[in-house]
Amino acid sequence: MSLPSSSHIAAAFGGASGYDAHAGLQQQVADDLLRRLERFSCTRVAQALEIGCGTGYLSRRLATLHPEAHHLFSDLSAIMVDRCRRRLREQGRQERGRFSYLAMDGERSALRRGQLDLITSSMAMQWFHDPPAAVNRLAALLSPAGVLAAATLGEGTFQEWRSVCKEAGVSCGTPHYPSLTRWRDALEENLCWRECSVQEQPISITYSSRRAFLTAVKGVGAGTPDLNHQPVSVSRMRALLAAGDAPFRVTWRVLFLIARRE
Ligand SMILES: C[S@@+](CC[C@H](N)C(=O)[O-])C[C@H]1O[C@@H](n2cnc3c(N)ncnc32)[C@H](O)[C@@H]1O
């Protein structure tokens, strides 16, 4: 994979000051993840970790779903962690001692092993550089019967935009996200699970134009290009955005990973 560096990813998300205005799809996915988690009957959660909490949309719901738990909300971007903390405080959800916040790379956390009853992550793990290693590390953090529940983006996401770039002969900055098979193999290679599932849910969104699509992606801080990306000149990009049919329909291939430890 040739994902951008963690510092570039963090800077882009930190710079997404208008994140919530563009995050309708992210909210829909977080709601879906919670519904799946509820069906998975994840009871007795004392310690929970959220990876990539962003501005705290899922965080708030997790706190409601597991009111007795201690929640650690974390994100690669310290600015995002701060936004999450402020959001929960503004909504009167700053329960002393029950919530903690941490700027942390979810791929390499130094948390104590075997302590967490629930690890969640919504739309963040597509930025992981080494999914199999990450799965092993996260599995080791879970307590017996602890649950990992994540939504991430899979291979084929933004295929329509990739085709536009290919036809125009320009480099496409969209990273190649890990496939469903890669995540499934990563989970299944780790023999610690009592049950695990990986499911794909394609979500097609119709944007008013190509430009509106790119604005939405950049608006949520997800516009950091792949390392192999060859920048396109401003005039060429303008022409590319002006051409083609409007509206512009694009598919987000969302993967849901849910697994419970032995
Ligand atoms: C698209 S946002 C999703 C935020 C939130 N979960 C939501 O659904 O609205 C992705 C978030 O993941 C964070 N992120 C990216 N890579 C990460 C990593 N390796 N560890 C922790 N957080 C990461 C970003 O900083 C960003 O806040």
mmCIF file of C-alpha atoms and ligand atoms in Angstrom:
data_model
loop_
_atom_site.group_PDB
_atom_site.id
_atom_site.type_symbol
_atom_site.label_atom_id
_atom_site.label_comp_id
_atom_site.label_asym_id
_atom_site.label_seq_id
_atom_site.Cartn_x
_atom_site.Cartn_y
_atom_site.Cartn_z
ATOM 1 C CA MET A 1 0.000 0.000 0.000
ATOM 2 C CA SER A 2 1.162 3.536 -0.531
ATOM 3 C CA LEU A 3 -0.899 5.464 1.944
ATOM 4 C CA PRO A 4 0.261 8.925 2.974
ATOM 5 C CA SER A 5 2.254 9.265 6.190
ATOM 6 C CA SER A 6 0.443 9.417 9.519
ATOM 7 C CA SER A 7 1.489 13.040 10.012
ATOM 8 C CA HIS A 8 -0.067 14.042 6.670
ATOM 9 C CA ILE A 9 -3.259 12.146 7.493
ATOM 10 C CA ALA A 10 -3.488 13.784 10.925
ATOM 11 C CA ALA A 11 -2.835 17.246 9.480
ATOM 12 C CA ALA A 12 -5.571 16.845 6.857
ATOM 13 C CA PHE A 13 -8.160 15.751 9.419
ATOM 14 C CA GLY A 14 -7.051 18.448 11.842
ATOM 15 C CA GLY A 15 -7.595 20.988 9.065
ATOM 16 C CA ALA A 16 -11.152 19.785 8.380
ATOM 17 C CA SER A 17 -12.802 22.501 10.471
ATOM 18 C CA GLY A 18 -16.116 22.053 8.631
ATOM 19 C CA TYR A 19 -16.103 18.265 9.080
ATOM 20 C CA ASP A 20 -19.648 17.875 10.392
ATOM 21 C CA ALA A 21 -21.207 19.801 7.499
ATOM 22 C CA HIS A 22 -19.826 17.213 5.070
ATOM 23 C CA ALA A 23 -20.166 14.105 7.221
ATOM 24 C CA GLY A 24 -23.691 12.884 6.425
ATOM 25 C CA LEU A 25 -22.390 9.599 5.059
ATOM 26 C CA GLN A 26 -20.035 9.113 8.007
ATOM 27 C CA GLN A 27 -22.989 9.568 10.375
ATOM 28 C CA GLN A 28 -25.094 7.085 8.412
ATOM 29 C CA VAL A 29 -22.255 4.544 8.613
ATOM 30 C CA ALA A 30 -21.747 5.113 12.350
ATOM 31 C CA ASP A 31 -25.491 4.536 12.935
ATOM 32 C CA ASP A 32 -25.311 1.332 10.894
ATOM 33 C CA LEU A 33 -22.262 0.153 12.856
ATOM 34 C CA LEU A 34 -24.122 0.721 16.132
ATOM 35 C CA ARG A 35 -27.151 -1.229 14.903
ATOM 36 C CA ARG A 36 -24.887 -4.136 13.972
ATOM 37 C CA LEU A 37 -23.130 -3.922 17.306
ATOM 38 C CA GLU A 38 -26.437 -3.991 19.177
ATOM 39 C CA ARG A 39 -27.448 -7.135 17.268
ATOM 40 C CA PHE A 40 -24.142 -8.679 18.299
ATOM 41 C CA SER A 41 -25.254 -8.426 21.939
ATOM 42 C CA CYS A 42 -22.210 -6.829 23.421
ATOM 43 C CA THR A 43 -23.112 -6.693 27.089
ATOM 44 C CA ARG A 44 -21.032 -6.014 30.204
ATOM 45 C CA VAL A 45 -18.790 -3.327 28.784
ATOM 46 C CA ALA A 46 -16.610 -1.811 31.494
ATOM 47 C CA GLN A 47 -13.760 -0.462 29.348
ATOM 48 C CA ALA A 48 -14.300 0.823 25.809
ATOM 49 C CA LEU A 49 -11.931 2.336 23.266
ATOM 50 C CA GLU A 50 -12.945 4.258 20.179
ATOM 51 C CA ILE A 51 -10.304 4.666 17.466
ATOM 52 C CA GLY A 52 -10.598 7.661 15.143
ATOM 53 C CA CYS A 53 -13.305 9.403 17.154
ATOM 54 C CA GLY A 54 -13.229 12.471 14.891
ATOM 55 C CA THR A 55 -15.702 15.080 16.088
ATOM 56 C CA GLY A 56 -17.491 12.618 18.357
ATOM 57 C CA TYR A 57 -20.647 11.599 16.506
ATOM 58 C CA LEU A 58 -20.233 7.907 17.310
ATOM 59 C CA SER A 59 -18.645 8.689 20.689
ATOM 60 C CA ARG A 60 -21.811 10.307 21.978
ATOM 61 C CA ARG A 61 -23.915 7.317 20.950
ATOM 62 C CA LEU A 62 -21.469 4.844 22.435
ATOM 63 C CA ALA A 63 -21.626 6.696 25.729
ATOM 64 C CA THR A 64 -25.427 6.345 25.664
ATOM 65 C CA LEU A 65 -25.330 2.691 24.627
ATOM 66 C CA HIS A 66 -22.900 1.790 27.417
ATOM 67 C CA PRO A 67 -23.613 4.270 30.201
ATOM 68 C CA GLU A 68 -21.711 2.319 32.837
ATOM 69 C CA ALA A 69 -18.497 1.967 30.848
ATOM 70 C CA HIS A 70 -15.330 3.979 30.964
ATOM 71 C CA HIS A 71 -14.806 5.336 27.444
ATOM 72 C CA LEU A 72 -11.452 6.237 25.957
ATOM 73 C CA PHE A 73 -11.986 8.346 22.829
ATOM 74 C CA SER A 74 -8.892 8.500 20.655
ATOM 75 C CA ASP A 75 -7.785 9.890 17.325
ATOM 76 C CA LEU A 76 -4.564 10.272 15.374
ATOM 77 C CA SER A 77 -5.245 14.009 15.218
ATOM 78 C CA ALA A 78 -4.997 15.910 18.512
ATOM 79 C CA ILE A 79 -7.262 18.577 16.981
ATOM 80 C CA MET A 80 -9.962 15.990 16.320
ATOM 81 C CA VAL A 81 -9.646 14.711 19.897
ATOM 82 C CA ASP A 82 -10.227 18.250 21.079
ATOM 83 C CA ARG A 83 -13.293 18.621 18.835
ATOM 84 C CA CYS A 84 -14.691 15.395 20.261
ATOM 85 C CA ARG A 85 -14.090 16.551 23.839
ATOM 86 C CA ARG A 86 -15.795 19.904 23.122
ATOM 87 C CA ARG A 87 -18.748 18.250 21.431
ATOM 88 C CA LEU A 88 -19.400 15.954 24.363
ATOM 89 C CA ARG A 89 -18.956 18.820 26.807
ATOM 90 C CA GLU A 90 -21.373 21.063 24.844
ATOM 91 C CA GLN A 91 -23.918 18.282 24.892
ATOM 92 C CA GLY A 92 -23.555 17.963 28.635
ATOM 93 C CA ARG A 93 -21.792 14.633 28.261
ATOM 94 C CA GLN A 94 -18.602 15.317 30.177
ATOM 95 C CA GLU A 95 -19.100 12.837 32.936
ATOM 96 C CA ARG A 96 -16.133 13.083 35.245
ATOM 97 C CA GLY A 97 -13.957 10.010 35.321
ATOM 98 C CA ARG A 98 -16.031 8.133 32.749
ATOM 99 C CA PHE A 99 -14.566 9.709 29.623
ATOM 100 C CA SER A 100 -10.908 10.052 28.677
ATOM 101 C CA TYR A 101 -9.388 11.422 25.517
ATOM 102 C CA LEU A 102 -6.132 10.542 23.823
ATOM 103 C CA ALA A 103 -4.254 11.574 20.684
ATOM 104 C CA MET A 104 -3.020 8.194 19.536
ATOM 105 C CA ASP A 105 -2.310 6.185 16.413
ATOM 106 C CA GLY A 106 -4.856 3.366 16.670
ATOM 107 C CA GLU A 107 -2.507 1.143 14.711
ATOM 108 C CA ARG A 108 0.165 1.223 17.402
ATOM 109 C CA SER A 109 -1.393 1.937 20.718
ATOM 110 C CA ALA A 110 0.575 1.292 23.898
ATOM 111 C CA LEU A 111 -2.517 0.466 25.948
ATOM 112 C CA ARG A 112 -2.478 -2.445 28.376
ATOM 113 C CA ARG A 113 -3.256 -5.822 26.885
ATOM 114 C CA GLY A 114 -6.407 -7.735 27.693
ATOM 115 C CA GLN A 115 -8.219 -4.804 29.300
ATOM 116 C CA LEU A 116 -10.804 -3.631 26.763
ATOM 117 C CA ASP A 117 -14.304 -5.070 26.465
ATOM 118 C CA LEU A 118 -15.122 -3.116 23.334
ATOM 119 C CA ILE A 119 -13.070 -1.485 20.581
ATOM 120 C CA THR A 120 -14.973 0.513 17.973
ATOM 121 C CA SER A 121 -13.875 2.487 14.972
ATOM 122 C CA SER A 122 -15.894 4.113 12.222
ATOM 123 C CA MET A 123 -14.362 5.211 8.928
ATOM 124 C CA ALA A 124 -10.817 5.453 10.280
ATOM 125 C CA MET A 125 -9.140 2.086 9.733
ATOM 126 C CA GLN A 126 -8.870 2.583 5.963
ATOM 127 C CA TRP A 127 -5.933 4.795 6.925
ATOM 128 C CA PHE A 128 -4.102 1.931 8.648
ATOM 129 C CA HIS A 129 -0.820 1.086 6.920
ATOM 130 C CA ASP A 130 -0.711 -2.578 7.937
ATOM 131 C CA PRO A 131 -4.194 -4.055 8.558
ATOM 132 C CA PRO A 132 -3.059 -7.574 9.601
ATOM 133 C CA ALA A 133 -0.579 -6.223 12.175
ATOM 134 C CA ALA A 134 -3.210 -3.785 13.426
ATOM 135 C CA VAL A 135 -5.765 -6.572 13.860
ATOM 136 C CA ASN A 136 -3.267 -8.577 15.918
ATOM 137 C CA ARG A 137 -2.477 -5.632 18.137
ATOM 138 C CA LEU A 138 -6.144 -4.737 18.644
ATOM 139 C CA ALA A 139 -7.052 -8.353 19.371
ATOM 140 C CA ALA A 140 -4.400 -8.419 22.087
ATOM 141 C CA LEU A 141 -5.977 -5.390 23.781
ATOM 142 C CA LEU A 142 -9.358 -7.113 24.155
ATOM 143 C CA SER A 143 -10.468 -8.889 27.289
ATOM 144 C CA PRO A 144 -11.917 -12.420 27.021
ATOM 145 C CA ALA A 145 -15.182 -12.125 25.027
ATOM 146 C CA GLY A 146 -14.231 -8.551 24.147
ATOM 147 C CA VAL A 147 -15.631 -7.215 20.861
ATOM 148 C CA LEU A 148 -14.026 -5.381 17.954
ATOM 149 C CA ALA A 149 -16.569 -3.511 15.818
ATOM 150 C CA ALA A 150 -15.398 -1.372 12.936
ATOM 151 C CA ALA A 151 -16.599 0.244 9.753
ATOM 152 C CA THR A 152 -13.989 1.037 7.142
ATOM 153 C CA LEU A 153 -13.681 1.702 3.435
ATOM 154 C CA GLY A 154 -12.883 -1.154 1.101
ATOM 155 C CA GLU A 155 -11.399 -1.733 -2.324
ATOM 156 C CA GLY A 156 -13.382 -0.181 -5.171
ATOM 157 C CA THR A 157 -14.396 2.890 -3.196
ATOM 158 C CA PHE A 158 -14.654 5.892 -5.562
ATOM 159 C CA GLN A 159 -14.258 3.596 -8.576
ATOM 160 C CA GLU A 160 -16.240 6.070 -10.687
ATOM 161 C CA TRP A 161 -13.763 8.865 -9.926
ATOM 162 C CA ARG A 162 -10.864 6.506 -10.589
ATOM 163 C CA SER A 163 -12.377 5.734 -14.032
ATOM 164 C CA VAL A 164 -12.741 9.446 -14.796
ATOM 165 C CA CYS A 165 -9.052 9.985 -13.987
ATOM 166 C CA LYS A 166 -8.004 6.927 -15.960
ATOM 167 C CA GLU A 167 -9.935 8.011 -19.067
ATOM 168 C CA ALA A 168 -8.371 11.468 -18.833
ATOM 169 C CA GLY A 169 -4.909 9.930 -18.407
ATOM 170 C CA VAL A 170 -4.245 11.665 -15.083
ATOM 171 C CA SER A 171 -3.087 10.230 -11.782
ATOM 172 C CA CYS A 172 -5.856 9.552 -9.253
ATOM 173 C CA GLY A 173 -4.991 10.451 -5.660
ATOM 174 C CA THR A 174 -7.555 8.113 -4.086
ATOM 175 C CA PRO A 175 -5.740 5.516 -1.971
ATOM 176 C CA HIS A 176 -6.262 1.829 -2.735
ATOM 177 C CA TYR A 177 -8.138 0.708 0.350
ATOM 178 C CA PRO A 178 -7.725 -2.884 1.594
ATOM 179 C CA SER A 179 -10.234 -5.359 0.184
ATOM 180 C CA LEU A 180 -12.854 -7.312 2.125
ATOM 181 C CA THR A 181 -10.713 -10.430 1.600
ATOM 182 C CA ARG A 182 -7.648 -8.728 3.051
ATOM 183 C CA TRP A 183 -9.546 -7.769 6.210
ATOM 184 C CA ARG A 184 -11.186 -11.176 6.458
ATOM 185 C CA ASP A 185 -7.831 -12.943 6.096
ATOM 186 C CA ALA A 186 -6.311 -10.601 8.667
ATOM 187 C CA LEU A 187 -9.067 -11.492 11.126
ATOM 188 C CA GLU A 188 -9.106 -15.210 10.365
ATOM 189 C CA GLU A 189 -5.336 -15.561 10.619
ATOM 190 C CA ASN A 190 -5.675 -14.477 14.202
ATOM 191 C CA LEU A 191 -7.102 -17.536 15.893
ATOM 192 C CA CYS A 192 -8.347 -15.745 18.976
ATOM 193 C CA TRP A 193 -11.920 -15.112 17.735
ATOM 194 C CA ARG A 194 -14.961 -17.026 18.870
ATOM 195 C CA GLU A 195 -16.916 -15.455 15.988
ATOM 196 C CA CYS A 196 -16.121 -12.895 13.343
ATOM 197 C CA SER A 197 -17.730 -11.421 10.260
ATOM 198 C CA VAL A 198 -16.787 -9.003 7.505
ATOM 199 C CA GLN A 199 -19.595 -7.628 5.359
ATOM 200 C CA GLU A 200 -19.672 -5.113 2.569
ATOM 201 C CA GLN A 201 -22.302 -2.437 2.161
ATOM 202 C CA PRO A 202 -21.910 -0.313 -0.974
ATOM 203 C CA ILE A 203 -23.398 3.154 -0.591
ATOM 204 C CA SER A 204 -23.941 5.222 -3.729
ATOM 205 C CA ILE A 205 -24.100 8.961 -3.323
ATOM 206 C CA THR A 206 -25.169 11.335 -6.054
ATOM 207 C CA TYR A 207 -23.229 14.586 -5.946
ATOM 208 C CA SER A 208 -24.327 17.609 -7.933
ATOM 209 C CA SER A 209 -21.033 17.521 -9.867
ATOM 210 C CA ARG A 210 -17.516 16.089 -9.880
ATOM 211 C CA ARG A 211 -16.369 19.193 -8.047
ATOM 212 C CA ALA A 212 -19.032 18.701 -5.352
ATOM 213 C CA PHE A 213 -17.757 15.160 -4.814
ATOM 214 C CA LEU A 214 -14.162 16.298 -4.332
ATOM 215 C CA THR A 215 -15.286 19.141 -2.069
ATOM 216 C CA ALA A 216 -17.147 16.647 0.126
ATOM 217 C CA VAL A 217 -14.135 14.318 0.381
ATOM 218 C CA LYS A 218 -11.794 17.186 1.211
ATOM 219 C CA GLY A 219 -14.373 18.647 3.606
ATOM 220 C CA VAL A 220 -14.096 15.605 5.862
ATOM 221 C CA GLY A 221 -10.290 15.729 5.700
ATOM 222 C CA ALA A 222 -10.044 12.610 3.550
ATOM 223 C CA GLY A 223 -8.429 14.230 0.525
ATOM 224 C CA THR A 224 -4.809 13.328 1.346
ATOM 225 C CA PRO A 225 -3.546 11.629 -1.817
ATOM 226 C CA ASP A 226 -1.820 8.337 -2.188
ATOM 227 C CA LEU A 227 1.996 8.532 -2.022
ATOM 228 C CA ASN A 228 2.312 7.579 -5.707
ATOM 229 C CA HIS A 229 0.030 10.384 -6.803
ATOM 230 C CA GLN A 230 1.425 12.679 -9.507
ATOM 231 C CA PRO A 231 -0.143 16.106 -8.949
ATOM 232 C CA VAL A 232 -2.302 17.347 -11.808
ATOM 233 C CA SER A 233 -1.965 20.935 -13.032
ATOM 234 C CA VAL A 234 -4.680 23.366 -11.940
ATOM 235 C CA SER A 235 -5.860 23.959 -15.502
ATOM 236 C CA ARG A 236 -6.059 20.213 -16.242
ATOM 237 C CA MET A 237 -7.976 19.573 -13.037
ATOM 238 C CA ARG A 238 -10.367 22.431 -13.791
ATOM 239 C CA ALA A 239 -11.082 20.960 -17.208
ATOM 240 C CA LEU A 240 -11.613 17.515 -15.699
ATOM 241 C CA LEU A 241 -14.047 18.846 -13.132
ATOM 242 C CA ALA A 242 -15.970 20.885 -15.676
ATOM 243 C CA ALA A 243 -16.309 17.951 -18.100
ATOM 244 C CA GLY A 244 -18.629 14.974 -17.729
ATOM 245 C CA ASP A 245 -22.223 14.566 -16.784
ATOM 246 C CA ALA A 246 -23.743 16.178 -13.736
ATOM 247 C CA PRO A 247 -24.904 14.886 -11.304
ATOM 248 C CA PHE A 248 -22.006 12.566 -10.488
ATOM 249 C CA ARG A 249 -22.720 9.259 -8.773
ATOM 250 C CA VAL A 250 -19.979 7.717 -6.645
ATOM 251 C CA THR A 251 -19.853 4.512 -4.618
ATOM 252 C CA TRP A 252 -18.413 4.225 -1.118
ATOM 253 C CA ARG A 253 -17.723 0.554 -0.369
ATOM 254 C CA VAL A 254 -18.165 0.318 3.373
ATOM 255 C CA LEU A 255 -16.908 -2.785 5.178
ATOM 256 C CA PHE A 256 -18.236 -3.794 8.588
ATOM 257 C CA LEU A 257 -15.885 -5.908 10.700
ATOM 258 C CA ILE A 258 -17.238 -7.441 13.871
ATOM 259 C CA ALA A 259 -15.401 -10.019 15.927
ATOM 260 C CA ARG A 260 -15.607 -11.417 19.438
ATOM 261 C CA ARG A 261 -12.661 -12.909 21.280
ATOM 262 C CA GLU A 262 -12.690 -16.363 22.789
HETATM 263 C C1 LIG B 1 -13.501 10.125 8.327
HETATM 264 S S1 LIG B 1 -13.028 10.511 9.973
HETATM 265 C C2 LIG B 1 -14.208 9.595 10.907
HETATM 266 C C3 LIG B 1 -14.455 10.210 12.247
HETATM 267 C C4 LIG B 1 -15.596 9.614 13.028
HETATM 268 N N1 LIG B 1 -15.318 8.245 13.424
HETATM 269 C C5 LIG B 1 -16.855 9.698 12.231
HETATM 270 O O1 LIG B 1 -17.339 8.656 11.795
HETATM 271 O O2 LIG B 1 -17.340 10.818 12.002
HETATM 272 C C6 LIG B 1 -11.554 9.556 10.187
HETATM 273 C C7 LIG B 1 -10.854 9.848 11.500
HETATM 274 O O3 LIG B 1 -9.878 8.821 11.704
HETATM 275 C C8 LIG B 1 -8.717 9.411 12.211
HETATM 276 N N2 LIG B 1 -7.592 8.516 11.914
HETATM 277 C C9 LIG B 1 -6.986 8.284 10.729
HETATM 278 N N3 LIG B 1 -6.001 7.385 10.887
HETATM 279 C C10 LIG B 1 -5.987 7.039 12.192
HETATM 280 C C11 LIG B 1 -5.186 6.160 12.976
HETATM 281 N N4 LIG B 1 -4.165 5.464 12.438
HETATM 282 N N5 LIG B 1 -5.432 6.061 14.307
HETATM 283 C C12 LIG B 1 -6.447 6.785 14.861
HETATM 284 N N6 LIG B 1 -7.225 7.627 14.176
HETATM 285 C C13 LIG B 1 -7.013 7.755 12.844
HETATM 286 C C14 LIG B 1 -8.645 10.774 11.529
HETATM 287 O O4 LIG B 1 -7.803 11.679 12.200
HETATM 288 C C15 LIG B 1 -10.106 11.183 11.516
HETATM 289 O O5 LIG B 1 -10.469 11.916 12.642
#
